Amino acid sequence: MTEVMNADAWLNEHGDYLYRFALSKVHDDELAADMVQEALLAGWRGKSRFKGDSTLRTWLVSILKHKIIDHIRKDIRQRKISDALENDPSSQFFSESGEWQTNPRTWHDNPEQCCDDLKFRLVLKECLSRLPEKQRRVFELRELADEDTETVCKACDVTSTNLHVLMYRARLSLQACLQKHWFGGAST
Amino acid sequence: MKKGCDKISHLVSDAFDRKLSWIERIEVKIHLSMCSLCRSYANNIGVMHDIFSYIRHSDESGSTRLSQAAKHKIKQILKEECDDKS
């Protein structure tokens, strides 16, 4: 009985925090909750390995991180998301001689104010969802989850050169999409 | 100075993910000093980067909580695990 209570205490004390952490990485309520569940369960099963060198929360977060990366890796493998299928958009952004097709215009907006605007968040979400899947995964892990490049390469099964190309393509597309739909008109 | 914007924009993006070599850095610097379009692009992807880090921090420190349903489900699963052991 005390064991059950302890497991409950883990959930009560750290559940919401772990959930927010997971959510900041995966941006999907249901998936984030599943990840918390797996991490708590794994933590509980392996609690003898918790040595108390770090706080319980830090230890649980490290388990959660692994679970999230693992999930993404499996998902990408299972669905055989291939970047070969994702066409190269650079021809759409540059002429043959390497000139911009649609001129970027300097955004002067304050990032924080943008983020607090729900309409902007919707536009951003839409622009992200238009990216080819592997590009989006890599980009989100890197920019939203702030994982280092090595972790992202492992999780998504790409080389570092590959990662740079995917990040570049994602940035080009997002820049163009946000410019068109938020930062001012479609005129060039 | 519009030729080579494709190459420079790639390097500007790379700089967020790896350390550029000194030759690359000079190449970027010279190009940006002459090309307002690439300067705009570099500014914009910097703004994008700031936007994502702001979102990340507000997500992490926000007040979002696990739903009661999710909590209940996790509770059940932990309970089963404890029951199995005993």
PDB file of C-alpha atoms in Angstrom:
ATOM      1  CA  MET A   1       0.000   0.000   0.000  1.00  0.00           C
ATOM      2  CA  THR A   2       2.776   2.445   0.812  1.00  0.00           C
ATOM      3  CA  GLU A   3       4.269   1.634  -2.566  1.00  0.00           C
ATOM      4  CA  VAL A   4       1.091   2.644  -4.323  1.00  0.00           C
ATOM      5  CA  MET A   5       1.027   5.845  -2.341  1.00  0.00           C
ATOM      6  CA  ASN A   6       4.590   6.594  -3.304  1.00  0.00           C
ATOM      7  CA  ALA A   7       3.860   6.057  -6.961  1.00  0.00           C
ATOM      8  CA  ASP A   8       0.909   8.399  -6.585  1.00  0.00           C
ATOM      9  CA  ALA A   9       3.128  10.936  -4.898  1.00  0.00           C
ATOM     10  CA  TRP A  10       5.482  10.864  -7.877  1.00  0.00           C
ATOM     11  CA  LEU A  11       2.570  11.573 -10.154  1.00  0.00           C
ATOM     12  CA  ASN A  12       1.156  14.308  -7.948  1.00  0.00           C
ATOM     13  CA  GLU A  13       4.431  16.039  -7.338  1.00  0.00           C
ATOM     14  CA  HIS A  14       6.065  15.736 -10.724  1.00  0.00           C
ATOM     15  CA  GLY A  15       3.307  14.796 -13.176  1.00  0.00           C
ATOM     16  CA  ASP A  16       2.396  18.308 -14.287  1.00  0.00           C
ATOM     17  CA  TYR A  17       6.002  19.381 -14.565  1.00  0.00           C
ATOM     18  CA  LEU A  18       6.910  16.327 -16.627  1.00  0.00           C
ATOM     19  CA  TYR A  19       3.860  16.933 -18.781  1.00  0.00           C
ATOM     20  CA  ARG A  20       4.880  20.508 -19.538  1.00  0.00           C
ATOM     21  CA  PHE A  21       8.379  19.320 -20.338  1.00  0.00           C
ATOM     22  CA  ALA A  22       7.041  16.654 -22.698  1.00  0.00           C
ATOM     23  CA  LEU A  23       4.628  19.105 -24.273  1.00  0.00           C
ATOM     24  CA  SER A  24       7.408  21.565 -24.980  1.00  0.00           C
ATOM     25  CA  LYS A  25       9.106  18.792 -26.934  1.00  0.00           C
ATOM     26  CA  VAL A  26       6.290  17.043 -28.766  1.00  0.00           C
ATOM     27  CA  HIS A  27       3.445  19.589 -28.997  1.00  0.00           C
ATOM     28  CA  ASP A  28       0.740  16.983 -28.826  1.00  0.00           C
ATOM     29  CA  ASP A  29      -1.342  16.710 -25.627  1.00  0.00           C
ATOM     30  CA  GLU A  30      -2.094  13.043 -25.886  1.00  0.00           C
ATOM     31  CA  LEU A  31       1.392  11.983 -26.878  1.00  0.00           C
ATOM     32  CA  ALA A  32       2.885  14.124 -24.103  1.00  0.00           C
ATOM     33  CA  ALA A  33       0.639  12.423 -21.519  1.00  0.00           C
ATOM     34  CA  ASP A  34       1.620   8.998 -22.883  1.00  0.00           C
ATOM     35  CA  MET A  35       5.283   9.898 -22.606  1.00  0.00           C
ATOM     36  CA  VAL A  36       4.805  10.970 -18.973  1.00  0.00           C
ATOM     37  CA  GLN A  37       3.077   7.683 -18.277  1.00  0.00           C
ATOM     38  CA  GLU A  38       5.910   5.669 -19.814  1.00  0.00           C
ATOM     39  CA  ALA A  39       8.551   7.670 -18.002  1.00  0.00           C
ATOM     40  CA  LEU A  40       6.847   7.295 -14.619  1.00  0.00           C
ATOM     41  CA  LEU A  41       6.356   3.597 -15.185  1.00  0.00           C
ATOM     42  CA  ALA A  42       9.968   3.082 -16.279  1.00  0.00           C
ATOM     43  CA  GLY A  43      11.142   5.178 -13.358  1.00  0.00           C
ATOM     44  CA  TRP A  44       9.048   3.200 -10.946  1.00  0.00           C
ATOM     45  CA  ARG A  45      10.296  -0.110 -12.293  1.00  0.00           C
ATOM     46  CA  GLY A  46      13.883   1.048 -12.132  1.00  0.00           C
ATOM     47  CA  LYS A  47      13.648   2.976  -8.897  1.00  0.00           C
ATOM     48  CA  SER A  48      16.427   0.917  -7.370  1.00  0.00           C
ATOM     49  CA  ARG A  49      18.726   2.590  -9.889  1.00  0.00           C
ATOM     50  CA  PHE A  50      17.897   6.015  -8.554  1.00  0.00           C
ATOM     51  CA  LYS A  51      20.917   6.790  -6.455  1.00  0.00           C
ATOM     52  CA  GLY A  52      19.934  10.179  -5.245  1.00  0.00           C
ATOM     53  CA  ASP A  53      22.919  11.931  -6.904  1.00  0.00           C
ATOM     54  CA  SER A  54      20.352  14.199  -8.528  1.00  0.00           C
ATOM     55  CA  THR A  55      16.879  15.174  -7.444  1.00  0.00           C
ATOM     56  CA  LEU A  56      14.085  12.741  -8.217  1.00  0.00           C
ATOM     57  CA  ARG A  57      12.646  15.257 -10.658  1.00  0.00           C
ATOM     58  CA  THR A  58      15.880  15.577 -12.622  1.00  0.00           C
ATOM     59  CA  TRP A  59      16.139  11.819 -12.748  1.00  0.00           C
ATOM     60  CA  LEU A  60      12.573  11.467 -14.019  1.00  0.00           C
ATOM     61  CA  VAL A  61      13.161  14.182 -16.616  1.00  0.00           C
ATOM     62  CA  SER A  62      16.183  12.317 -17.969  1.00  0.00           C
ATOM     63  CA  ILE A  63      14.068   9.173 -18.326  1.00  0.00           C
ATOM     64  CA  LEU A  64      11.344  11.192 -20.011  1.00  0.00           C
ATOM     65  CA  LYS A  65      13.842  12.683 -22.453  1.00  0.00           C
ATOM     66  CA  HIS A  66      14.982   9.227 -23.481  1.00  0.00           C
ATOM     67  CA  LYS A  67      11.412   8.059 -23.903  1.00  0.00           C
ATOM     68  CA  ILE A  68      10.616  10.983 -26.174  1.00  0.00           C
ATOM     69  CA  ILE A  69      13.682  10.539 -28.377  1.00  0.00           C
ATOM     70  CA  ASP A  70      12.999   6.807 -28.511  1.00  0.00           C
ATOM     71  CA  HIS A  71       9.427   7.364 -29.534  1.00  0.00           C
ATOM     72  CA  ILE A  72      10.414   9.702 -32.365  1.00  0.00           C
ATOM     73  CA  ARG A  73      13.103   7.335 -33.586  1.00  0.00           C
ATOM     74  CA  LYS A  74      10.711   4.386 -33.674  1.00  0.00           C
ATOM     75  CA  ASP A  75       8.002   6.415 -35.310  1.00  0.00           C
ATOM     76  CA  ILE A  76      10.322   7.559 -38.079  1.00  0.00           C
ATOM     77  CA  ARG A  77      11.643   4.031 -38.663  1.00  0.00           C
ATOM     78  CA  GLN A  78       8.227   2.433 -38.645  1.00  0.00           C
ATOM     79  CA  ARG A  79       6.700   4.809 -41.088  1.00  0.00           C
ATOM     80  CA  LYS A  80       9.806   4.806 -43.218  1.00  0.00           C
ATOM     81  CA  ILE A  81       9.657   8.540 -43.603  1.00  0.00           C
ATOM     82  CA  SER A  82      12.258   9.148 -46.208  1.00  0.00           C
ATOM     83  CA  ASP A  83      13.805  12.460 -47.026  1.00  0.00           C
ATOM     84  CA  ALA A  84      14.474  11.197 -50.526  1.00  0.00           C
ATOM     85  CA  LEU A  85      10.757  11.539 -51.151  1.00  0.00           C
ATOM     86  CA  GLU A  86      10.790  15.086 -49.985  1.00  0.00           C
ATOM     87  CA  ASN A  87      11.608  17.258 -52.897  1.00  0.00           C
ATOM     88  CA  ASP A  88      14.210  19.941 -52.833  1.00  0.00           C
ATOM     89  CA  PRO A  89      12.490  23.297 -52.501  1.00  0.00           C
ATOM     90  CA  SER A  90      15.560  25.413 -53.230  1.00  0.00           C
ATOM     91  CA  SER A  91      14.666  25.621 -56.925  1.00  0.00           C
ATOM     92  CA  GLN A  92      11.434  27.232 -55.826  1.00  0.00           C
ATOM     93  CA  PHE A  93      13.313  29.840 -53.800  1.00  0.00           C
ATOM     94  CA  PHE A  94      16.246  30.617 -56.105  1.00  0.00           C
ATOM     95  CA  SER A  95      16.763  31.177 -59.793  1.00  0.00           C
ATOM     96  CA  GLU A  96      19.279  29.014 -61.593  1.00  0.00           C
ATOM     97  CA  SER A  97      21.941  31.620 -61.042  1.00  0.00           C
ATOM     98  CA  GLY A  98      21.227  31.589 -57.287  1.00  0.00           C
ATOM     99  CA  GLU A  99      19.161  34.767 -56.948  1.00  0.00           C
ATOM    100  CA  TRP A 100      16.170  35.034 -54.638  1.00  0.00           C
ATOM    101  CA  GLN A 101      12.867  34.415 -56.430  1.00  0.00           C
ATOM    102  CA  THR A 102      10.795  36.028 -53.714  1.00  0.00           C
ATOM    103  CA  ASN A 103      12.659  38.778 -51.951  1.00  0.00           C
ATOM    104  CA  PRO A 104      12.890  38.415 -48.183  1.00  0.00           C
ATOM    105  CA  ARG A 105      11.865  41.586 -46.380  1.00  0.00           C
ATOM    106  CA  THR A 106      13.157  42.429 -42.941  1.00  0.00           C
ATOM    107  CA  TRP A 107      10.776  41.575 -40.124  1.00  0.00           C
ATOM    108  CA  HIS A 108      10.796  44.165 -37.397  1.00  0.00           C
ATOM    109  CA  ASP A 109       8.318  42.464 -35.121  1.00  0.00           C
ATOM    110  CA  ASN A 110       9.088  41.661 -31.539  1.00  0.00           C
ATOM    111  CA  PRO A 111       9.277  37.845 -31.139  1.00  0.00           C
ATOM    112  CA  GLU A 112       7.602  37.868 -27.718  1.00  0.00           C
ATOM    113  CA  GLN A 113       4.667  39.923 -28.901  1.00  0.00           C
ATOM    114  CA  CYS A 114       4.233  37.597 -31.869  1.00  0.00           C
ATOM    115  CA  CYS A 115       4.121  34.555 -29.625  1.00  0.00           C
ATOM    116  CA  ASP A 116       1.550  36.078 -27.297  1.00  0.00           C
ATOM    117  CA  ASP A 117      -0.729  36.624 -30.271  1.00  0.00           C
ATOM    118  CA  LEU A 118      -2.873  33.520 -30.700  1.00  0.00           C
ATOM    119  CA  LYS A 119      -3.444  34.272 -34.361  1.00  0.00           C
ATOM    120  CA  PHE A 120       0.278  34.232 -34.941  1.00  0.00           C
ATOM    121  CA  ARG A 121       0.566  30.889 -33.153  1.00  0.00           C
ATOM    122  CA  LEU A 122      -2.030  29.462 -35.510  1.00  0.00           C
ATOM    123  CA  VAL A 123      -0.218  30.749 -38.587  1.00  0.00           C
ATOM    124  CA  LEU A 124       3.048  29.338 -37.264  1.00  0.00           C
ATOM    125  CA  LYS A 125       1.448  25.973 -36.613  1.00  0.00           C
ATOM    126  CA  GLU A 126       0.016  25.925 -40.111  1.00  0.00           C
ATOM    127  CA  CYS A 127       3.368  26.828 -41.673  1.00  0.00           C
ATOM    128  CA  LEU A 128       5.088  24.072 -39.666  1.00  0.00           C
ATOM    129  CA  SER A 129       2.481  21.535 -40.685  1.00  0.00           C
ATOM    130  CA  ARG A 130       3.153  22.275 -44.343  1.00  0.00           C
ATOM    131  CA  LEU A 131       6.757  21.126 -44.055  1.00  0.00           C
ATOM    132  CA  PRO A 132       7.530  17.642 -45.343  1.00  0.00           C
ATOM    133  CA  GLU A 133       7.413  15.286 -42.392  1.00  0.00           C
ATOM    134  CA  LYS A 134      11.060  14.460 -41.865  1.00  0.00           C
ATOM    135  CA  GLN A 135      12.053  18.085 -42.248  1.00  0.00           C
ATOM    136  CA  ARG A 136       9.450  19.049 -39.683  1.00  0.00           C
ATOM    137  CA  ARG A 137      10.595  16.369 -37.218  1.00  0.00           C
ATOM    138  CA  VAL A 138      14.205  17.413 -37.477  1.00  0.00           C
ATOM    139  CA  PHE A 139      13.355  21.095 -37.281  1.00  0.00           C
ATOM    140  CA  GLU A 140      11.059  20.714 -34.274  1.00  0.00           C
ATOM    141  CA  LEU A 141      13.535  18.597 -32.356  1.00  0.00           C
ATOM    142  CA  ARG A 142      16.262  21.105 -32.982  1.00  0.00           C
ATOM    143  CA  GLU A 143      14.458  24.440 -32.661  1.00  0.00           C
ATOM    144  CA  LEU A 144      11.529  23.643 -30.395  1.00  0.00           C
ATOM    145  CA  ALA A 145      12.944  20.860 -28.274  1.00  0.00           C
ATOM    146  CA  ASP A 146      16.435  22.378 -28.330  1.00  0.00           C
ATOM    147  CA  GLU A 147      18.159  19.016 -28.699  1.00  0.00           C
ATOM    148  CA  ASP A 148      21.795  19.042 -29.773  1.00  0.00           C
ATOM    149  CA  THR A 149      22.541  18.070 -33.365  1.00  0.00           C
ATOM    150  CA  GLU A 150      23.976  14.691 -32.387  1.00  0.00           C
ATOM    151  CA  THR A 151      20.786  13.668 -30.585  1.00  0.00           C
ATOM    152  CA  VAL A 152      18.632  14.846 -33.479  1.00  0.00           C
ATOM    153  CA  CYS A 153      20.750  12.902 -35.978  1.00  0.00           C
ATOM    154  CA  LYS A 154      20.389   9.738 -33.902  1.00  0.00           C
ATOM    155  CA  ALA A 155      16.679  10.167 -33.318  1.00  0.00           C
ATOM    156  CA  CYS A 156      15.879  10.858 -36.955  1.00  0.00           C
ATOM    157  CA  ASP A 157      18.522   8.600 -38.435  1.00  0.00           C
ATOM    158  CA  VAL A 158      20.221  11.249 -40.541  1.00  0.00           C
ATOM    159  CA  THR A 159      23.835  12.278 -41.049  1.00  0.00           C
ATOM    160  CA  SER A 160      24.928  15.707 -39.879  1.00  0.00           C
ATOM    161  CA  THR A 161      25.198  16.961 -43.468  1.00  0.00           C
ATOM    162  CA  ASN A 162      21.689  15.716 -44.018  1.00  0.00           C
ATOM    163  CA  LEU A 163      20.557  17.525 -40.906  1.00  0.00           C
ATOM    164  CA  HIS A 164      22.008  20.809 -42.134  1.00  0.00           C
ATOM    165  CA  VAL A 165      20.221  20.447 -45.458  1.00  0.00           C
ATOM    166  CA  LEU A 166      16.906  19.615 -43.785  1.00  0.00           C
ATOM    167  CA  MET A 167      17.233  22.530 -41.368  1.00  0.00           C
ATOM    168  CA  TYR A 168      18.075  24.859 -44.237  1.00  0.00           C
ATOM    169  CA  ARG A 169      15.085  23.754 -46.291  1.00  0.00           C
ATOM    170  CA  ALA A 170      12.790  24.049 -43.301  1.00  0.00           C
ATOM    171  CA  ARG A 171      14.043  27.574 -42.559  1.00  0.00           C
ATOM    172  CA  LEU A 172      13.588  28.652 -46.182  1.00  0.00           C
ATOM    173  CA  SER A 173      10.044  27.326 -46.282  1.00  0.00           C
ATOM    174  CA  LEU A 174       9.073  28.731 -42.897  1.00  0.00           C
ATOM    175  CA  GLN A 175      10.585  32.089 -43.673  1.00  0.00           C
ATOM    176  CA  ALA A 176       8.620  32.288 -46.902  1.00  0.00           C
ATOM    177  CA  CYS A 177       5.409  31.000 -45.318  1.00  0.00           C
ATOM    178  CA  LEU A 178       5.539  33.399 -42.381  1.00  0.00           C
ATOM    179  CA  GLN A 179       6.424  36.306 -44.616  1.00  0.00           C
ATOM    180  CA  LYS A 180       3.486  35.540 -46.852  1.00  0.00           C
ATOM    181  CA  HIS A 181       0.902  34.891 -44.161  1.00  0.00           C
ATOM    182  CA  TRP A 182       1.985  37.084 -41.297  1.00  0.00           C
ATOM    183  CA  PHE A 183       4.823  39.505 -41.740  1.00  0.00           C
ATOM    184  CA  GLY A 184       3.267  41.394 -44.574  1.00  0.00           C
ATOM    185  CA  GLY A 185       1.644  40.672 -47.884  1.00  0.00           C
ATOM    186  CA  ALA A 186       2.483  38.438 -50.787  1.00  0.00           C
ATOM    187  CA  SER A 187       3.899  41.146 -53.011  1.00  0.00           C
ATOM    188  CA  THR A 188       7.507  40.758 -54.032  1.00  0.00           C
TER     189      THR A 188
ATOM    190  CA  MET B   1      25.414  41.175 -55.542  1.00  0.00           C
ATOM    191  CA  LYS B   2      22.640  38.718 -55.951  1.00  0.00           C
ATOM    192  CA  LYS B   3      24.512  35.737 -57.262  1.00  0.00           C
ATOM    193  CA  GLY B   4      25.214  33.035 -54.760  1.00  0.00           C
ATOM    194  CA  CYS B   5      22.371  33.937 -52.408  1.00  0.00           C
ATOM    195  CA  ASP B   6      21.428  30.245 -52.430  1.00  0.00           C
ATOM    196  CA  LYS B   7      24.834  29.289 -51.090  1.00  0.00           C
ATOM    197  CA  ILE B   8      25.046  32.105 -48.549  1.00  0.00           C
ATOM    198  CA  SER B   9      21.545  31.479 -47.207  1.00  0.00           C
ATOM    199  CA  HIS B  10      22.554  27.851 -46.621  1.00  0.00           C
ATOM    200  CA  LEU B  11      25.612  28.951 -44.636  1.00  0.00           C
ATOM    201  CA  VAL B  12      23.571  31.456 -42.627  1.00  0.00           C
ATOM    202  CA  SER B  13      21.249  28.598 -41.681  1.00  0.00           C
ATOM    203  CA  ASP B  14      24.173  26.268 -40.908  1.00  0.00           C
ATOM    204  CA  ALA B  15      25.570  28.779 -38.458  1.00  0.00           C
ATOM    205  CA  PHE B  16      22.684  27.886 -36.111  1.00  0.00           C
ATOM    206  CA  ASP B  17      23.671  24.224 -36.142  1.00  0.00           C
ATOM    207  CA  ARG B  18      27.439  24.109 -36.544  1.00  0.00           C
ATOM    208  CA  LYS B  19      30.511  26.285 -36.271  1.00  0.00           C
ATOM    209  CA  LEU B  20      31.360  27.789 -39.650  1.00  0.00           C
ATOM    210  CA  SER B  21      34.971  27.719 -40.794  1.00  0.00           C
ATOM    211  CA  TRP B  22      36.716  31.074 -40.854  1.00  0.00           C
ATOM    212  CA  ILE B  23      36.612  31.125 -44.666  1.00  0.00           C
ATOM    213  CA  GLU B  24      32.871  30.540 -44.563  1.00  0.00           C
ATOM    214  CA  ARG B  25      32.431  33.271 -41.977  1.00  0.00           C
ATOM    215  CA  ILE B  26      34.315  35.768 -44.119  1.00  0.00           C
ATOM    216  CA  GLU B  27      32.373  34.709 -47.194  1.00  0.00           C
ATOM    217  CA  VAL B  28      29.086  35.280 -45.352  1.00  0.00           C
ATOM    218  CA  LYS B  29      30.243  38.592 -43.922  1.00  0.00           C
ATOM    219  CA  ILE B  30      31.302  39.980 -47.294  1.00  0.00           C
ATOM    220  CA  HIS B  31      28.134  38.824 -49.015  1.00  0.00           C
ATOM    221  CA  LEU B  32      25.855  40.203 -46.289  1.00  0.00           C
ATOM    222  CA  SER B  33      27.623  43.564 -46.401  1.00  0.00           C
ATOM    223  CA  MET B  34      26.597  43.862 -50.031  1.00  0.00           C
ATOM    224  CA  CYS B  35      23.278  42.023 -50.215  1.00  0.00           C
ATOM    225  CA  SER B  36      20.276  43.497 -48.443  1.00  0.00           C
ATOM    226  CA  LEU B  37      18.068  40.522 -49.366  1.00  0.00           C
ATOM    227  CA  CYS B  38      20.297  38.040 -47.591  1.00  0.00           C
ATOM    228  CA  ARG B  39      20.576  40.485 -44.677  1.00  0.00           C
ATOM    229  CA  SER B  40      16.782  40.436 -44.430  1.00  0.00           C
ATOM    230  CA  TYR B  41      16.725  36.663 -44.615  1.00  0.00           C
ATOM    231  CA  ALA B  42      19.423  36.393 -41.924  1.00  0.00           C
ATOM    232  CA  ASN B  43      17.457  38.776 -39.714  1.00  0.00           C
ATOM    233  CA  ASN B  44      14.250  36.832 -40.264  1.00  0.00           C
ATOM    234  CA  ILE B  45      15.593  33.408 -39.444  1.00  0.00           C
ATOM    235  CA  GLY B  46      17.120  34.980 -36.332  1.00  0.00           C
ATOM    236  CA  VAL B  47      13.664  36.268 -35.394  1.00  0.00           C
ATOM    237  CA  MET B  48      12.286  32.774 -36.034  1.00  0.00           C
ATOM    238  CA  HIS B  49      14.934  31.283 -33.760  1.00  0.00           C
ATOM    239  CA  ASP B  50      13.986  33.736 -30.988  1.00  0.00           C
ATOM    240  CA  ILE B  51      10.316  32.944 -31.474  1.00  0.00           C
ATOM    241  CA  PHE B  52      10.933  29.232 -30.994  1.00  0.00           C
ATOM    242  CA  SER B  53      13.050  29.676 -27.905  1.00  0.00           C
ATOM    243  CA  TYR B  54      10.404  31.971 -26.437  1.00  0.00           C
ATOM    244  CA  ILE B  55       7.702  29.383 -27.131  1.00  0.00           C
ATOM    245  CA  ARG B  56       9.846  26.672 -25.576  1.00  0.00           C
ATOM    246  CA  HIS B  57      10.358  28.618 -22.383  1.00  0.00           C
ATOM    247  CA  SER B  58       6.758  29.682 -22.058  1.00  0.00           C
ATOM    248  CA  ASP B  59       5.654  26.060 -22.600  1.00  0.00           C
ATOM    249  CA  GLU B  60       8.041  24.790 -19.942  1.00  0.00           C
ATOM    250  CA  SER B  61       7.220  27.372 -17.330  1.00  0.00           C
ATOM    251  CA  GLY B  62       3.512  27.707 -18.084  1.00  0.00           C
ATOM    252  CA  SER B  63       0.682  26.460 -15.941  1.00  0.00           C
ATOM    253  CA  THR B  64      -0.493  23.680 -18.252  1.00  0.00           C
ATOM    254  CA  ARG B  65      -1.423  20.566 -16.346  1.00  0.00           C
ATOM    255  CA  LEU B  66      -2.091  16.948 -17.082  1.00  0.00           C
ATOM    256  CA  SER B  67      -5.797  16.444 -17.632  1.00  0.00           C
ATOM    257  CA  GLN B  68      -7.686  14.614 -14.892  1.00  0.00           C
ATOM    258  CA  ALA B  69      -8.387  11.781 -17.327  1.00  0.00           C
ATOM    259  CA  ALA B  70      -4.709  11.359 -18.144  1.00  0.00           C
ATOM    260  CA  LYS B  71      -3.803  11.498 -14.461  1.00  0.00           C
ATOM    261  CA  HIS B  72      -6.384   8.900 -13.645  1.00  0.00           C
ATOM    262  CA  LYS B  73      -5.090   6.583 -16.357  1.00  0.00           C
ATOM    263  CA  ILE B  74      -1.489   6.919 -15.185  1.00  0.00           C
ATOM    264  CA  LYS B  75      -2.596   6.293 -11.594  1.00  0.00           C
ATOM    265  CA  GLN B  76      -4.297   3.079 -12.662  1.00  0.00           C
ATOM    266  CA  ILE B  77      -1.258   1.853 -14.535  1.00  0.00           C
ATOM    267  CA  LEU B  78       1.086   2.611 -11.667  1.00  0.00           C
ATOM    268  CA  LYS B  79      -1.289   0.882  -9.282  1.00  0.00           C
ATOM    269  CA  GLU B  80      -1.411  -2.243 -11.450  1.00  0.00           C
ATOM    270  CA  GLU B  81       2.368  -2.262 -11.574  1.00  0.00           C
ATOM    271  CA  CYS B  82       2.574  -2.061  -7.776  1.00  0.00           C
ATOM    272  CA  ASP B  83      -0.113  -4.745  -7.367  1.00  0.00           C
ATOM    273  CA  ASP B  84       1.739  -7.091  -9.710  1.00  0.00           C
ATOM    274  CA  LYS B  85       4.826  -6.817  -7.602  1.00  0.00           C
ATOM    275  CA  SER B  86       3.126  -7.527  -4.303  1.00  0.00           C
TER     276      SER B  86
END
